[in-house]
Coordinates of C-alpha atoms in Angstrom, one line a residue:
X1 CA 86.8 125.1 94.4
X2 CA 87.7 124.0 98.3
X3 CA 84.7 123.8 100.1
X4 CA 84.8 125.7 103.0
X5 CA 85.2 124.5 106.5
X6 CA 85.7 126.0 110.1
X7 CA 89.5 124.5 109.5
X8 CA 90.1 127.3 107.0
X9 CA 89.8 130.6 108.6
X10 CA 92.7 133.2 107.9
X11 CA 93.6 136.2 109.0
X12 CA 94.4 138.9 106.5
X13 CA 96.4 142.1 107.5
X14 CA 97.5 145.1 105.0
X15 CA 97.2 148.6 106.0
X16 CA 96.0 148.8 102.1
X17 CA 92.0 148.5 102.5
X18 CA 92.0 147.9 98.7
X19 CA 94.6 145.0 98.9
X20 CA 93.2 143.6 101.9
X21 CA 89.8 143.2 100.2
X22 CA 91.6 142.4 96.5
X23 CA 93.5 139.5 98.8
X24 CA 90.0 138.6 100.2
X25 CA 88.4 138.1 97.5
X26 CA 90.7 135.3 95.8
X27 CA 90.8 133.6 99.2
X28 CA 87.4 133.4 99.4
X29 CA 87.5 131.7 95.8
X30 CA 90.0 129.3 97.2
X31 CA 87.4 127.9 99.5
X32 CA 89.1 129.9 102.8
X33 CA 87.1 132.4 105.4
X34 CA 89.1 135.4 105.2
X35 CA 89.2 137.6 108.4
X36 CA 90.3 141.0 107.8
X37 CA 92.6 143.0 110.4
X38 CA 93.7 146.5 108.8
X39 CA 97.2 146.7 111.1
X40 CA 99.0 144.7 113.4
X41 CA 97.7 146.0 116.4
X42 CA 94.1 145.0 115.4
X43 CA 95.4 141.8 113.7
X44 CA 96.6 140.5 117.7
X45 CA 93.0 141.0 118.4
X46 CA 91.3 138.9 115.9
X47 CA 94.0 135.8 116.5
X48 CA 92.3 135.9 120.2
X49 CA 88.5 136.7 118.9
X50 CA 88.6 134.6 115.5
X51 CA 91.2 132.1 116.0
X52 CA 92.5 131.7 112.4
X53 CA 94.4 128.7 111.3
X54 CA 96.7 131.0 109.8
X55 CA 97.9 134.0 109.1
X56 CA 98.8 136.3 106.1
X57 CA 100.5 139.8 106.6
X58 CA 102.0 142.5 104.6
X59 CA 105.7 143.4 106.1
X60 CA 105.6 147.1 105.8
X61 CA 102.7 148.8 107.7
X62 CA 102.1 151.8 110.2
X63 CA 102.6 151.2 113.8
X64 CA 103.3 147.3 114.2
X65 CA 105.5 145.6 110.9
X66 CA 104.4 142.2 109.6
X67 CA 107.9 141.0 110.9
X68 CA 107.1 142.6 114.8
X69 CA 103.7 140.9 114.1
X70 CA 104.9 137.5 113.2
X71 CA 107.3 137.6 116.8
X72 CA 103.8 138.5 119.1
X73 CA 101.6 136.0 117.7
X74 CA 104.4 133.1 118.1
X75 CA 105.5 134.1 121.9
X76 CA 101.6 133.1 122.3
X77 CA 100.4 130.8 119.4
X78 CA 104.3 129.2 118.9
X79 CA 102.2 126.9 116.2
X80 CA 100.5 129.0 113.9
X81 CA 101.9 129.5 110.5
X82 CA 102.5 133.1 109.8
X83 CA 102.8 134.1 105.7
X84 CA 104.6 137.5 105.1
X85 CA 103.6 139.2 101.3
X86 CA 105.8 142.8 100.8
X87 CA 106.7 145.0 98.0
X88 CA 110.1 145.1 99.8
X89 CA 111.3 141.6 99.5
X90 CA 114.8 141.3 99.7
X91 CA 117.1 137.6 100.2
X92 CA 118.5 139.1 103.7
X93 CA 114.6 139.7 104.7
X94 CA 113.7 136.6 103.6
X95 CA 116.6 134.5 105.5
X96 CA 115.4 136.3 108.9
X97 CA 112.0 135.9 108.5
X98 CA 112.5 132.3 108.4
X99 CA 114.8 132.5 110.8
X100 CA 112.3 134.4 113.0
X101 CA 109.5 131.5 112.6
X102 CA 107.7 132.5 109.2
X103 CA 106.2 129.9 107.4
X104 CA 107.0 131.5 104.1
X105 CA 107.9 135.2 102.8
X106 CA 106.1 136.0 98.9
X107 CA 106.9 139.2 97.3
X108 CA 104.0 141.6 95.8
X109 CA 102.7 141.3 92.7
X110 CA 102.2 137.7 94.7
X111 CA 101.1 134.7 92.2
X112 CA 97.5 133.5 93.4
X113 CA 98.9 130.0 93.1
X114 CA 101.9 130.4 95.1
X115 CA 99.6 131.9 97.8
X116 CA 97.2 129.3 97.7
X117 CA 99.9 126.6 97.5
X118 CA 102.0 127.8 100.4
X119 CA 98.8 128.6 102.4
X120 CA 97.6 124.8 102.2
X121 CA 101.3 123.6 102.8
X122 CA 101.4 125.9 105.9
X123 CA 97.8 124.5 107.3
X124 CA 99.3 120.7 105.9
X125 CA 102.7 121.0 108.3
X126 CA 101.1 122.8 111.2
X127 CA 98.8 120.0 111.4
X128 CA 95.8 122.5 111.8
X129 CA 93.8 121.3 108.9
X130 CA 93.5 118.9 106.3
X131 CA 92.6 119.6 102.8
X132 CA 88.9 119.7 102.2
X133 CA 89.4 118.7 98.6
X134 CA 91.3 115.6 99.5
X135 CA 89.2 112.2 100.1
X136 CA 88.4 111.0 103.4
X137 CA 90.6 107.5 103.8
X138 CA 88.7 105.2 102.8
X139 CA 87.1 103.3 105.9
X140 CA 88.9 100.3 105.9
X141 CA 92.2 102.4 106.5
X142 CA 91.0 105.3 108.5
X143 CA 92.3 104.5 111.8
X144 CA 96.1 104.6 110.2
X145 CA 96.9 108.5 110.8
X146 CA 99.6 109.2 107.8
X147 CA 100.5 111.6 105.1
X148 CA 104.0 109.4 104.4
X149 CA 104.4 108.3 100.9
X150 CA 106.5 105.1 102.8
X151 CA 102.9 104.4 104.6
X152 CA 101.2 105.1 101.4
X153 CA 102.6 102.6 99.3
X154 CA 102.4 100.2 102.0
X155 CA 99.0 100.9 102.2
X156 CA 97.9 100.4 98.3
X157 CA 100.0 96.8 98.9
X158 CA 97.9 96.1 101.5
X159 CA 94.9 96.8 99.6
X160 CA 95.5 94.3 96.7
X161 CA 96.8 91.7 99.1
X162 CA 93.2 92.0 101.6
X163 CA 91.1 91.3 98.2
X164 CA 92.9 87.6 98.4
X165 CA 93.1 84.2 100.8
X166 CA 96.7 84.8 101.3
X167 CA 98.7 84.7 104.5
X168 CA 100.3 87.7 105.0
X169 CA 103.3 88.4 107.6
X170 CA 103.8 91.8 108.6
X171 CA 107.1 93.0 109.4
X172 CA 108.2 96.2 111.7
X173 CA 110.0 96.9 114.8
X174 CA 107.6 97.4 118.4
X175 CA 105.1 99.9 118.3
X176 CA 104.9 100.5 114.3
X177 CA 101.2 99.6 114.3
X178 CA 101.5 96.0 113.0
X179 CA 97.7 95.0 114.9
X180 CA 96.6 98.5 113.4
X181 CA 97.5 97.3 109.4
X182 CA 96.8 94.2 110.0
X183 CA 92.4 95.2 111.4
X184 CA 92.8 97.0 108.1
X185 CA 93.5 94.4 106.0
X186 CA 91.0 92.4 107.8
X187 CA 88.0 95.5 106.9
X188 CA 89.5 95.6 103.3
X189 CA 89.4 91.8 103.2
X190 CA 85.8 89.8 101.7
X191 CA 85.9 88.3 105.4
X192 CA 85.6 92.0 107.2
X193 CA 82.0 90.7 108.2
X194 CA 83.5 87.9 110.3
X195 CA 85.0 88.5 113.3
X196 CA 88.9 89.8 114.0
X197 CA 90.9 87.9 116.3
X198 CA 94.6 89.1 117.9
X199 CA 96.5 86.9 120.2
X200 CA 99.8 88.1 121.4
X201 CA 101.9 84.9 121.0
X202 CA 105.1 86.3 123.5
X203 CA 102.8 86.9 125.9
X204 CA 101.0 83.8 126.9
X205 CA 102.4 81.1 128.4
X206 CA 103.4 78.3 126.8
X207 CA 101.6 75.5 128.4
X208 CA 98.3 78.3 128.0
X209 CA 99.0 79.2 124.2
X210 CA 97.8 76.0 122.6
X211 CA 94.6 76.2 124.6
X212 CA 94.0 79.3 123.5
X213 CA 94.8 78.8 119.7
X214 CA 92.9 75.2 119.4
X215 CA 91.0 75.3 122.7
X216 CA 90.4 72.4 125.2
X217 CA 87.7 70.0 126.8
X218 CA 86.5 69.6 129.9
X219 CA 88.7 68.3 132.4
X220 CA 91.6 68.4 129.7
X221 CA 93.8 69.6 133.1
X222 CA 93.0 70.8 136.1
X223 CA 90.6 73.8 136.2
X224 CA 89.4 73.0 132.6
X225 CA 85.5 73.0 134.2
X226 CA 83.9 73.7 130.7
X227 CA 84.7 73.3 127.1
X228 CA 86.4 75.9 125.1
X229 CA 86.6 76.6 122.0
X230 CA 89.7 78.7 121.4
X231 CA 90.9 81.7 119.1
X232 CA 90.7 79.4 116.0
X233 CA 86.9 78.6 116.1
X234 CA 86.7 82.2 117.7
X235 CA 87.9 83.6 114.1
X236 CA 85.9 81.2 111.4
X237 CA 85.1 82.6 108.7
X238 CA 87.2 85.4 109.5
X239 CA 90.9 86.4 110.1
X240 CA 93.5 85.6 113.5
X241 CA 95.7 87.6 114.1
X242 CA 99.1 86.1 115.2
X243 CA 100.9 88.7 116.9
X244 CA 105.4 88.0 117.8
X245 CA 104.8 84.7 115.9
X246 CA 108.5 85.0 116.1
X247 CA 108.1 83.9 119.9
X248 CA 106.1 81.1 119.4
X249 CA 107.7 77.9 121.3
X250 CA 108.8 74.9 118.4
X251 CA 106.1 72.6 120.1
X252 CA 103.5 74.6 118.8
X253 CA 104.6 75.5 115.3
X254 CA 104.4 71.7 114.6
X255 CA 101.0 72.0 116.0
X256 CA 99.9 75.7 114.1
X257 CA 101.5 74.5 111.0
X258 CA 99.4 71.3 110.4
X259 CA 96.1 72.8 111.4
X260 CA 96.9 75.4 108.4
X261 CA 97.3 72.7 106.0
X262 CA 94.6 70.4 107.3
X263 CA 92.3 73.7 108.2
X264 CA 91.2 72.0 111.7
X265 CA 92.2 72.0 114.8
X266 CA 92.1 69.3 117.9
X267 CA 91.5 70.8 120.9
X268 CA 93.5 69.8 124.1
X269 CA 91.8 66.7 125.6
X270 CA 89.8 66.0 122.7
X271 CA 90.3 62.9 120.3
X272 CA 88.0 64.5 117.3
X273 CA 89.1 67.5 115.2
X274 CA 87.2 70.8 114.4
X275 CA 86.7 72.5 110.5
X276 CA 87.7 76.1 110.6
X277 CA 88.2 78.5 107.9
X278 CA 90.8 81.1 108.9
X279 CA 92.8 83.6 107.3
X280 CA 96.2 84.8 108.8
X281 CA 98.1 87.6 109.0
X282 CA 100.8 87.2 111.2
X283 CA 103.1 89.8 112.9
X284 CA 107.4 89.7 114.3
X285 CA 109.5 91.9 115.2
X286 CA 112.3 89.1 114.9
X287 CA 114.2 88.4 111.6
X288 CA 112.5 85.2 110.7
X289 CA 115.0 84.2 108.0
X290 CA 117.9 84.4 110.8
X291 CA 115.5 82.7 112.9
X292 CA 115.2 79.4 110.3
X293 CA 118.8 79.9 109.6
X294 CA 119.3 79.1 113.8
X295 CA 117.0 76.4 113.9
X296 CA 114.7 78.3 115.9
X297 CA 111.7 78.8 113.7
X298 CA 110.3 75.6 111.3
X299 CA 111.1 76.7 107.0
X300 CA 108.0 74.8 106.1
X301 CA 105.7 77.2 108.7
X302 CA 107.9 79.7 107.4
X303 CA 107.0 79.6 103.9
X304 CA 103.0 78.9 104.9
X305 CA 102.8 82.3 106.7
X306 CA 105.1 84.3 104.6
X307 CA 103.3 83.8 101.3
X308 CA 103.1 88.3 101.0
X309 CA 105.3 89.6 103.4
X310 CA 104.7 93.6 104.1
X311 CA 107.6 95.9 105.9
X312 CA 106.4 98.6 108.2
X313 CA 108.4 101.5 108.2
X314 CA 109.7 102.7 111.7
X315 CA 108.6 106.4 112.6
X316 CA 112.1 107.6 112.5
X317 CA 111.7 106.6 108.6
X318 CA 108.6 108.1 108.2
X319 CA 108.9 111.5 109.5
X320 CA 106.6 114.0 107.9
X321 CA 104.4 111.6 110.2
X322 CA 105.4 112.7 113.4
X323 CA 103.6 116.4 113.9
X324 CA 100.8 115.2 112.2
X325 CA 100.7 112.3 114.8
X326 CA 101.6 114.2 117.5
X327 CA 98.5 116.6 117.2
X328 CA 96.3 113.8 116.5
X329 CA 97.2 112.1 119.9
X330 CA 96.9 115.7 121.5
X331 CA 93.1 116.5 119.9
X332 CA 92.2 113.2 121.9
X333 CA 94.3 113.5 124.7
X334 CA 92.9 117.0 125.1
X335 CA 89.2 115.6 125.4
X336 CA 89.6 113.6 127.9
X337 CA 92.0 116.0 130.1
X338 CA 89.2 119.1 129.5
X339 CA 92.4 121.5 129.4
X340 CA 92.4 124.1 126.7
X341 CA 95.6 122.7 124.7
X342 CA 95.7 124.5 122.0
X343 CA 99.7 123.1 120.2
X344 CA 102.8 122.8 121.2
X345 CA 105.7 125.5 121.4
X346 CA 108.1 125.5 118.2
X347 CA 110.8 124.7 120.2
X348 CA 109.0 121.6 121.3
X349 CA 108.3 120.7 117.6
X350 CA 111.6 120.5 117.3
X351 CA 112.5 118.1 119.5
X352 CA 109.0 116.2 118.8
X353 CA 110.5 115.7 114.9
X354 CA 114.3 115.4 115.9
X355 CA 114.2 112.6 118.5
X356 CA 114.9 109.3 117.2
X357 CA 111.7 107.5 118.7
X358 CA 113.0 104.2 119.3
X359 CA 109.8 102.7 120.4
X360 CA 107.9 104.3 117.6
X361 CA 104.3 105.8 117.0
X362 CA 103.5 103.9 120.5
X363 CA 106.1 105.8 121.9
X364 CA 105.2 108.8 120.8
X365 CA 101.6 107.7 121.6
X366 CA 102.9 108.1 125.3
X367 CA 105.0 110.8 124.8
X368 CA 101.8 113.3 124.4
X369 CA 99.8 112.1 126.6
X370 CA 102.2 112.8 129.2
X371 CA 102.5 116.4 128.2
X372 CA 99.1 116.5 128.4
X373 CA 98.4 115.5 131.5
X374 CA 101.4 117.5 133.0
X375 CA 100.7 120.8 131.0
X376 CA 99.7 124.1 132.7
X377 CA 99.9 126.0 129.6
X378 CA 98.0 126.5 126.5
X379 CA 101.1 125.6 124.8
X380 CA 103.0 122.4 125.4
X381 CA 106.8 123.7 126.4
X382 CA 109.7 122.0 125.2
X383 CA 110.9 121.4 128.6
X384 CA 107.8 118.8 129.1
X385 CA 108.2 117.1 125.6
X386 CA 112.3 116.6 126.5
X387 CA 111.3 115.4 130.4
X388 CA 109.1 112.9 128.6
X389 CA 111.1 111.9 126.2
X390 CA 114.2 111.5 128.7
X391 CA 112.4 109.2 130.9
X392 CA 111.3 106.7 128.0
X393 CA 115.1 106.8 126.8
X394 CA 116.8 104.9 129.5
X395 CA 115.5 101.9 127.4
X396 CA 118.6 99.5 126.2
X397 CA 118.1 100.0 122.6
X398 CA 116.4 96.8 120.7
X399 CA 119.0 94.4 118.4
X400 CA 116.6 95.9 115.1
X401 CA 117.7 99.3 116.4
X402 CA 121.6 99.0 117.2
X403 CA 121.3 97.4 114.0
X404 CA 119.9 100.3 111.9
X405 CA 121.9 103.2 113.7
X406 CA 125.2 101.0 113.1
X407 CA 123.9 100.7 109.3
X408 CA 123.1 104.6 109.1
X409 CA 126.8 105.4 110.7
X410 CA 128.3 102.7 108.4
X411 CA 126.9 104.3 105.5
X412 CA 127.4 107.6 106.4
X413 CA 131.3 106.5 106.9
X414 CA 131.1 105.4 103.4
X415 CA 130.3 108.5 101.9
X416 CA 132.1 110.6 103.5
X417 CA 135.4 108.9 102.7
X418 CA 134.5 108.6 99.2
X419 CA 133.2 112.1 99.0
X420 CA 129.7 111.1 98.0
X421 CA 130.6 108.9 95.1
X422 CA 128.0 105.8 95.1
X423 CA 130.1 103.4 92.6
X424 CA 133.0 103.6 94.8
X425 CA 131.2 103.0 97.9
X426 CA 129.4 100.3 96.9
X427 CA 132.6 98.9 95.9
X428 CA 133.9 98.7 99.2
X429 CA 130.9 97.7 100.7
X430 CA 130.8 94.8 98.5
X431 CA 126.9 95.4 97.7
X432 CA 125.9 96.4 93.9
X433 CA 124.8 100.1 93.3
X434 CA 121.1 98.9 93.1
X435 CA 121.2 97.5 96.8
X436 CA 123.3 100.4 98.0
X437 CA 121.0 102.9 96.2
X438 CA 117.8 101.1 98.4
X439 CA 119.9 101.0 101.6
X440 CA 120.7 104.9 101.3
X441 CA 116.7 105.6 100.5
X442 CA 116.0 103.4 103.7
X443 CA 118.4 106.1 106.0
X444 CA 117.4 108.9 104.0
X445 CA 121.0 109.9 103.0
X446 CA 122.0 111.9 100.2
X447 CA 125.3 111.4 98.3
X448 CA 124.8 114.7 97.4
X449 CA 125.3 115.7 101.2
X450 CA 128.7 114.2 101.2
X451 CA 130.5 115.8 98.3
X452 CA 133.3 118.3 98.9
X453 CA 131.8 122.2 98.4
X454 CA 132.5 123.7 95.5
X455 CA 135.3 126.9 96.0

């Protein structure tokens, strides 16, 4: 049984006072704190007195139908998932219930499991609640907000990775979280009592990177007035995190790569070296292996850092994410503001889980925060979420993004001209099925989608 939890409160309405109570009853046994309304009129009460998390309503009643219900409480609470039960079901009542904003329409006698089931999905999607029965993330991975089975396996590879000494590269366009996975990794790691150093290798200086990395004496250059040690020594006996190694100038890869195999370092001005024991996880945005292929990046510190390499899925790829992101950022955006924010309007939702989010969870990151700060309303309007979005748009588009919107549309073109039929597609993209098969799972396209209808 769920334990319960002020996340599960639900508002029950039925004009049957044996039903309601009947319906009570097993949702109590669910682990849920049922709040009874016995019509509609009383039922837009309770969702201002109790605030439920969701709601559950018989269609046919006296006075106010479950369907003229479902319309009042999303013109104010545009977010909370309404569940219609009737003895009336029919397909065409179905189809405009959904239409109308109903998270789900059940027919009387209703299955308790079915109930229960779409109840928790409801709460899962709105982003409400989590399931009570479900583990806490463990701590080394509880700062990575995701319920995307992309991010999940990613996750369980990053987990038998952190137990070892290797270096790991992580992969991912800008703004995927690559610093995020890789403190993870770090807490997961037997170093997660030593400390966790980041450097940002694109955005220091050439002529200041190696003095950060390996540090410098005194009076190495000018305004060197003290030793320092640098980010290597910073990290011993824990992990450095090398953040756009992509960028990193060829004078210095010479120098990164031998203090890896010799594990010292010679600071600038010095003539003796220092021990460290470091682990690295590294971080590009850049294809590396075009990057060797140009001469631009060294093979041999290529093959040091890339011993595990782990891909982080882009946002756009991980979708189911994005609500449940979206209300995180707004639960903490919200403290800090002080405003009663209570969601955002469905029409907003839309456009939060349609837009293409170039700059990823970082985007988004920015994208709620400025609703939140703009926001009159209880509700976050759709008009704010597209002004927001429009002004982080006029962004030239990154080459790792032209480049996945020209695979997607390649693709797409592929099916459609050979009406969904894989073999023949793969043919004339001159890739074998089993590398055509993972590039249609990467842009979520279905063959099935592109095969003529049926007269």
């Amino acid at each position: 049984m769920k334990q319960m939890t002020e996340n599960n409160r639900v508002l029950l309405v039925d004009d049957d006072r044996d039903l309601l109570s009947l319906l009570s009853m097993r949702l109590e046994n669910g682990g849920y704190e049922p709040v009874k309304a016995g019509s509609g009129e009383e039922a837009l009460a309770q969702v201002e007195l109790a605030r439920p998390h969701a709601v559950i309503t018989d269609l046919r009643m006296g006075g106010m139908d479950g369907m003229a219900l479902a319309d009042c409480i999303h013109r104010k609470n545009p977010a909370l998932p309404v569940i219609i039960l009737t003895a009336h079901g029919s397909i065409p009542d179905a189809v405009q219930a959904t239409k109308n904003g109903v998270f789900a329409f059940l027919t009387k006698p209703y299955n308790s499991r079915e109930l229960l089931s779409q109840l928790e999905k409801a709460l899962r999607v709105s982003g409400i609640c989590h399931d009570s029965e479900a583990p806490p993330p463990e701590s080394w991975r509880e700062e990575i907000i995701t319920r995307s089975p992309l991010m999940e396996d990613l996750l369980s590879q990053a987990r038998l990775v952190a137990e070892s000494e290797a270096s790991i590269c992580l992969r991912g366009d800008s703004g995927t979280g690559k610093e995020l996975l890789a403190k993870a990794i770090h807490k997961a790691s037997p170093r997660s009592k030593q400390p966790f150093i980041a450097v940002n290798c694109a955005a220091i200086p050439e002529l200041l990177l190696e003095s950060e990395l390996f540090g410098h004496a005194k009076g190495a250059f000018t305004g060197a007035t003290r030793d320092h040690p640098g980010l290597f020594q910073a990290a011993h006996g824990g992990t450095l995190f090398l953040d756009e190694i992509g960028d990193m100038p060829p004078a210095l890869q010479v120098k990164l790569l031998r203090a890896l195999q010799e594990q010292q370092v010679r600071p600038v001005g010095n003539t003796s070296t220092v021990k460290v024991d470091v682990r690295i996880i590294s971080a590009t945005h850049k294809d590396l292996d075009a990057e060797v292929r140009d001469g631009n990046f060294r093979e041999d510190l290529y093959y040091r850092l890339n011993v595990v390499i782990l891909e982080i899925p882009s946002l756009a790829e991980r979708r189911e994410d994005i609500l449940f992101l979206a209300n995180h950022f707004l639960l903490t955006f919200r403290r800090g503001s002080k405003k009663n924010i209570r969601g955002f309007s469905a029409e907003a939702i839309e456009l939060l889980v349609s837009a293409p989010w170039p700059g990823n969870v970082r985007q988004l990151c920015n994208v709620v925060e400025q609703t939140v700060v703009l926001s009159t309303t209880p509700i976050i309007s759709a008009k704010l979420v597209k002004k927001a979005l429009r002004q982080q748009s006029g962004q030239f588009p990154s080459f790792a993004d032209a480049r996945r919107q020209f695979e997607q549309e390649y693709l797409a073109g592929l099916l459609k001209i050979t009406d969904g039929n894989v073999t023949r597609a793969s043919r004339l993209a001159r890739r074998n099925r089993t590398d055509f098969y993972k590039l249609l799972q990467r842009h979520t396209l279905d063959p099935a989608d592109f095969k003529p209808a049926k007269s």
